[in-house]
Coordinates of C-alpha atoms in Angstrom, one line a residue:
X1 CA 184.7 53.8 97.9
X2 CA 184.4 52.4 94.6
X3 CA 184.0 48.0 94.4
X4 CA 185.0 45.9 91.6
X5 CA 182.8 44.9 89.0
X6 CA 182.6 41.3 90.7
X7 CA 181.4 42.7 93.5
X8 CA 179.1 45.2 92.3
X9 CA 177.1 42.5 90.5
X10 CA 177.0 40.1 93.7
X11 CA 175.7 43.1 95.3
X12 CA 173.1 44.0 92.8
X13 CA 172.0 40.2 92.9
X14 CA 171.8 39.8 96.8
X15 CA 169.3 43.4 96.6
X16 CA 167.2 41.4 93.8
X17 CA 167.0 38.3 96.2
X18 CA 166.2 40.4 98.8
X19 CA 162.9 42.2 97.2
X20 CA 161.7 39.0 95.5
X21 CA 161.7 37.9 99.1
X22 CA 160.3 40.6 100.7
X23 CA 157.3 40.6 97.9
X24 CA 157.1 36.6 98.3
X25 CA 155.8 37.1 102.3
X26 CA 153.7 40.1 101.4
X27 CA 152.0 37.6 98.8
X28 CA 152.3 35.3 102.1
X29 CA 150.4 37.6 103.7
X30 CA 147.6 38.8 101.5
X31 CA 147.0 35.0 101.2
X32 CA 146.5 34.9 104.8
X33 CA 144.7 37.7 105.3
X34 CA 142.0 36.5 102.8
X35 CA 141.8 32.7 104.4
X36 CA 141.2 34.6 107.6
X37 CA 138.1 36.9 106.1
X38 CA 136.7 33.4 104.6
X39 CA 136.7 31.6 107.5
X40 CA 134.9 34.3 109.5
X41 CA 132.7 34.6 107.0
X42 CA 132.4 31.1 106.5
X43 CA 131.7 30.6 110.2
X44 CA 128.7 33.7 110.3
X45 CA 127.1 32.1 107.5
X46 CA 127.2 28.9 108.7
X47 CA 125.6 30.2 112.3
X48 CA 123.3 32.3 110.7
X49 CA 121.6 28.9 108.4
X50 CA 121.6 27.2 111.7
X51 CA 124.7 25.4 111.0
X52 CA 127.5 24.8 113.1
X53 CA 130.7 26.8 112.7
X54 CA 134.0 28.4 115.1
X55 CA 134.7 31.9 115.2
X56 CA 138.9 31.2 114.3
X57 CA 141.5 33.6 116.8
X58 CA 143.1 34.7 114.1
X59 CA 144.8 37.6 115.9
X60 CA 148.6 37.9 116.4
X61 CA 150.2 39.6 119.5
X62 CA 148.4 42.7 121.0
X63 CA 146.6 44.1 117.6
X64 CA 143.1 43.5 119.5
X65 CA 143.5 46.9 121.0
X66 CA 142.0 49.4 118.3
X67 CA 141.8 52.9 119.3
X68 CA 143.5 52.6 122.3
X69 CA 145.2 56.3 121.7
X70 CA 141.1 57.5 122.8
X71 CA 141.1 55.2 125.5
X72 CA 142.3 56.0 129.2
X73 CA 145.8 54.9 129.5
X74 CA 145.3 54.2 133.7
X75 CA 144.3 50.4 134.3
X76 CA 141.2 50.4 136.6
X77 CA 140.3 46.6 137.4
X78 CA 137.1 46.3 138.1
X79 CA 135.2 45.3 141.3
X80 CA 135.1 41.9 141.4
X81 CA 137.0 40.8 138.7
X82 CA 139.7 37.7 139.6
X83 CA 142.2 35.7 138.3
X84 CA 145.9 36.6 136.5
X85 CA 146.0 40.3 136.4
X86 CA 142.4 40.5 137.1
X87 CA 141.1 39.0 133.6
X88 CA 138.9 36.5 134.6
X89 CA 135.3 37.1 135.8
X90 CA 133.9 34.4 138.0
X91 CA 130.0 33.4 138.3
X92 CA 129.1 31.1 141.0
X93 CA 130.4 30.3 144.4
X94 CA 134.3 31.2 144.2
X95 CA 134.9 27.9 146.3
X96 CA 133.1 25.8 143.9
X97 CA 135.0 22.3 144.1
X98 CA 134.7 22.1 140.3
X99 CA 135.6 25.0 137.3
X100 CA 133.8 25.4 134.1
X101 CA 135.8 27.7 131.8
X102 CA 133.6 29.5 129.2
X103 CA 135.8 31.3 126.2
X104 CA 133.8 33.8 124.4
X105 CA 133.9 37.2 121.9
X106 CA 130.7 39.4 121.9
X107 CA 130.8 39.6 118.1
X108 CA 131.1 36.0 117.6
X109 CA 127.8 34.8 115.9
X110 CA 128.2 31.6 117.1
X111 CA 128.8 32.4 120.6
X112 CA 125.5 33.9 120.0
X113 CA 124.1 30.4 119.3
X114 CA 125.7 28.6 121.6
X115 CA 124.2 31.4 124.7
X116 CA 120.4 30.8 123.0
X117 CA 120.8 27.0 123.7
X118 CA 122.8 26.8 126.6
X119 CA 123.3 30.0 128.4
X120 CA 120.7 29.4 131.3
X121 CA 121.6 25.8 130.9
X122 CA 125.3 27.7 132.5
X123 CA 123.4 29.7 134.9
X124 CA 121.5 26.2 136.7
X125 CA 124.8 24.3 136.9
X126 CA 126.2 26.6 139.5
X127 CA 123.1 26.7 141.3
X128 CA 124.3 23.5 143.8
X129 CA 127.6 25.1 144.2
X130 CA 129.2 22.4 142.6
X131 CA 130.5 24.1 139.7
X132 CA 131.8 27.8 139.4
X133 CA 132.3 29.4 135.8
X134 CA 134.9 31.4 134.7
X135 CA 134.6 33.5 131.7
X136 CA 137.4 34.5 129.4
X137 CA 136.4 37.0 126.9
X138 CA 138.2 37.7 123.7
X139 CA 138.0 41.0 120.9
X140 CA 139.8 39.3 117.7
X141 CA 137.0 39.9 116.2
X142 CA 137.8 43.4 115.9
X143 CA 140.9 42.3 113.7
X144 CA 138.8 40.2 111.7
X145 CA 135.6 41.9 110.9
X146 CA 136.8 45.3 111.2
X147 CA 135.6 47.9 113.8
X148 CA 136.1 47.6 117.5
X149 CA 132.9 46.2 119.1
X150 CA 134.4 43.4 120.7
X151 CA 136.4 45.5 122.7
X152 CA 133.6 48.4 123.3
X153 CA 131.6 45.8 124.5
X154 CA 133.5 44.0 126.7
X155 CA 134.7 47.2 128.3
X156 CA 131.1 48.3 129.3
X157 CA 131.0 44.5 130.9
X158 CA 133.7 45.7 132.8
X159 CA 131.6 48.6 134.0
X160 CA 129.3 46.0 134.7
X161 CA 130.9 43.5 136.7
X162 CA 131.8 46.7 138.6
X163 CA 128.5 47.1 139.8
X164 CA 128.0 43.1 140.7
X165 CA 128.5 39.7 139.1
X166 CA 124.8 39.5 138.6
X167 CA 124.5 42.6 137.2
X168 CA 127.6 41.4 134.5
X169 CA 125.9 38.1 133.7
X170 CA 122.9 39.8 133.3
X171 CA 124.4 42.1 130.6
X172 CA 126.0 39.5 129.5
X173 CA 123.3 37.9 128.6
X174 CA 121.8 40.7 126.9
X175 CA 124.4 41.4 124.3
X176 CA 124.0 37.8 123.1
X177 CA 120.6 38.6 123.1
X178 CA 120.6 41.6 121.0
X179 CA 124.3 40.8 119.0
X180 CA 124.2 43.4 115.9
X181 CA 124.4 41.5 112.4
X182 CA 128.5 41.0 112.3
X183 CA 128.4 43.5 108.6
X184 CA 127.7 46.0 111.4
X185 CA 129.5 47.4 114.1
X186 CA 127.0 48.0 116.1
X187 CA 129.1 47.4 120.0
X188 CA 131.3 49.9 118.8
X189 CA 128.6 52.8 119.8
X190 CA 128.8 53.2 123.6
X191 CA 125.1 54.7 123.2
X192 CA 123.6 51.9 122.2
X193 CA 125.6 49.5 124.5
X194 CA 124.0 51.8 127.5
X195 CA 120.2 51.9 126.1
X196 CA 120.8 47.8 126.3
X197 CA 122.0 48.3 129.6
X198 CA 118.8 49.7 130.8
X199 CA 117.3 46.2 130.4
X200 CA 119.2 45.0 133.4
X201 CA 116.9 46.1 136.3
X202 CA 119.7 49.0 138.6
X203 CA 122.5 48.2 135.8
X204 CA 122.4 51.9 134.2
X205 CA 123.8 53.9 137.8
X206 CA 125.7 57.5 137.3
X207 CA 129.0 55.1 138.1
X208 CA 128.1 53.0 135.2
X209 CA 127.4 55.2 132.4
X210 CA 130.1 57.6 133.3
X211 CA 132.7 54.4 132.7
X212 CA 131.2 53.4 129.8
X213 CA 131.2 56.8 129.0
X214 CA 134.7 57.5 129.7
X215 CA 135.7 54.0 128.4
X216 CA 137.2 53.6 131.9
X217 CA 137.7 49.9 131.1
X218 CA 139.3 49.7 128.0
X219 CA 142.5 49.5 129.3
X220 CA 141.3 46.7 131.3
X221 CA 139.5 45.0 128.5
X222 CA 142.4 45.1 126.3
X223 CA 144.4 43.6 129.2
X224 CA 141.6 40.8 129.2
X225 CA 142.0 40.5 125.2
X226 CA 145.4 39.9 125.7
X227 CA 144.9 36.7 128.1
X228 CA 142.7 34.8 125.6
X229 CA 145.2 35.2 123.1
X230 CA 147.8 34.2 125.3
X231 CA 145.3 31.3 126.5
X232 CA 146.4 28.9 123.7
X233 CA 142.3 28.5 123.1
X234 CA 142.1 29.1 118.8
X235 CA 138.3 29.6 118.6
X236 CA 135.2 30.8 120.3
X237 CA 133.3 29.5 121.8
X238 CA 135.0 26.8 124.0
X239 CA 134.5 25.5 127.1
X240 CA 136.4 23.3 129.0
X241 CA 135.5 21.7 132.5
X242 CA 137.9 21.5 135.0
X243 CA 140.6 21.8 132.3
X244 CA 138.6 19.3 129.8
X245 CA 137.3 20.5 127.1
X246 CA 133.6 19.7 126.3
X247 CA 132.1 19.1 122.7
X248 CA 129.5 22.3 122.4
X249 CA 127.8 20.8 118.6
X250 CA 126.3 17.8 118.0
X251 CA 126.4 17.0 114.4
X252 CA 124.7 20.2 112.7
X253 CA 123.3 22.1 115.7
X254 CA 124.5 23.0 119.2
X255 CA 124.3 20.2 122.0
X256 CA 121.1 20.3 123.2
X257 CA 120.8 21.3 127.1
X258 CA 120.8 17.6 128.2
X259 CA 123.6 16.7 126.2
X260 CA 125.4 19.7 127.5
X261 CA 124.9 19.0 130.8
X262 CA 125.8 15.3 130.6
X263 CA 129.0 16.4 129.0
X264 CA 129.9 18.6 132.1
X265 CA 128.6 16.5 135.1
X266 CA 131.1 13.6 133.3
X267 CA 134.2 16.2 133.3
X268 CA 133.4 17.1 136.9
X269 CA 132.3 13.3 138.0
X270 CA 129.4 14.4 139.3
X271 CA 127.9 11.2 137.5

């Protein structure tokens, strides 16, 4: 059907509007996406001086999941995970009158920093039983950085904390330990994840390295992914006790041990 000329030109007008729009929010976009490269690498540089920075969640909806198409699609919980859906891992005494939330990714440099200084300082406050921790790990760092070592990682913890909560903390702890540079992707390569494992004494078992193997827990790990980011927690690390949250630098450099001890026997009253 053939429009009048008034019409045609209203048309031709509204599908002008409509592209400069559409090239306005790509511009949007691009500008965003760059902000969100700075930051990171604003943050790694900063960790890496000895400064004090935030890895920034950055990640929108469920993009955190990678190659999921080479994962298993089944969701296998592991032993001994808890919470919503299975997504939080506990460490401590699960009737701990008191809950110290720790929000981590295993690519964030900073995290890295924060585990050097305080990490056993984690460890001794649940020795009493007074406090239980709770760990909610994240993978936007994948997004961010590029590559998918957050969630390879955290997968293989899964396999982990299948095996015992020790034996996850314990891994854990060795990741943070041994964190690849972040212009490397090197938690993405479930070969090297395993010859870390074998520094946690009866980690590597047949079970284990078959799951991390077979990424058995990806699905799982993206499922724990997808908590953080529905958290409403924006950076990593944070940690908040019994729903406060607890200051982890003090000016230029992470809170000593003392300070961050003080800082959680306060937001437990255990003063």
């Amino acid at each position: 059907m053939t429009q009048a000329p008034g019409k045609q030109q209203a048309k031709r007008i509204s599908a002008r509007e409509r592209i400069q729009e559409a090239q306005r929010r790509e511009q949007q976009s691009a500008k965003r996406r760059q902000r969100i490269v700075v930051t990171v690498s604003a943050a790694v540089v900063l960790a890496l001086a000895g400064g004090v920075a935030v890895a920034i969640n950055s990640a929108s909806g469920k993009d955190d999941k990678g190659d999921a198409a080479a994962a298993p699609t089944a969701l296998v919980v592991p032993a001994n995970a808890g919470g919503p859906n299975g997504t939080v891992i506990t460490y401590g005494k699960a009737d701990a009158p008191h809950t110290m939330e720790v929000y981590e990714d295993f690519r964030c440099p900073v995290c890295k920093h924060f585990e050097a200084t305080n990490g056993e300082t984690v460890k001794k406050l649940t020795e009493d039983g007074q406090v239980k921790v709770e760990f909610h790990l994240a993978a936007f760092l994948d997004k961010n950085l590029g590559g998918k070592g957050s969630r390879t990682a955290l997968a293989a913890a899964g396999a982990a904390l299948n095996e015992g909560v020790d034996k996850f903390k314990q891994f854990h702890d060795v990741l943070y330990a041994n964190q690849p540079d972040e212009r490397e992707d090197g938690f993405g390569d479930v070969n090297h994840l395993l010859d870390l494992a074998g520094q946690v004494p009866g980690l590597k078992t047949d079970a284990f390295v078959k799951a991390v193997t077979d990424k058995t827990y990806a699905p799982w790990a993206a499922k724990v992914a997808d908590a953080f980011n529905d958290s409403g927690v924006t950076g990593t690390p944070t940690v908040k006790v019994d729903g406060k949250p607890v200051t982890l630098f003090a000016g230029n450099a992470v809170a000593s041990p003392e300070q961050f001890t003080a800082q959680v026997k306060q937001a437990a009253g255990l003063q």
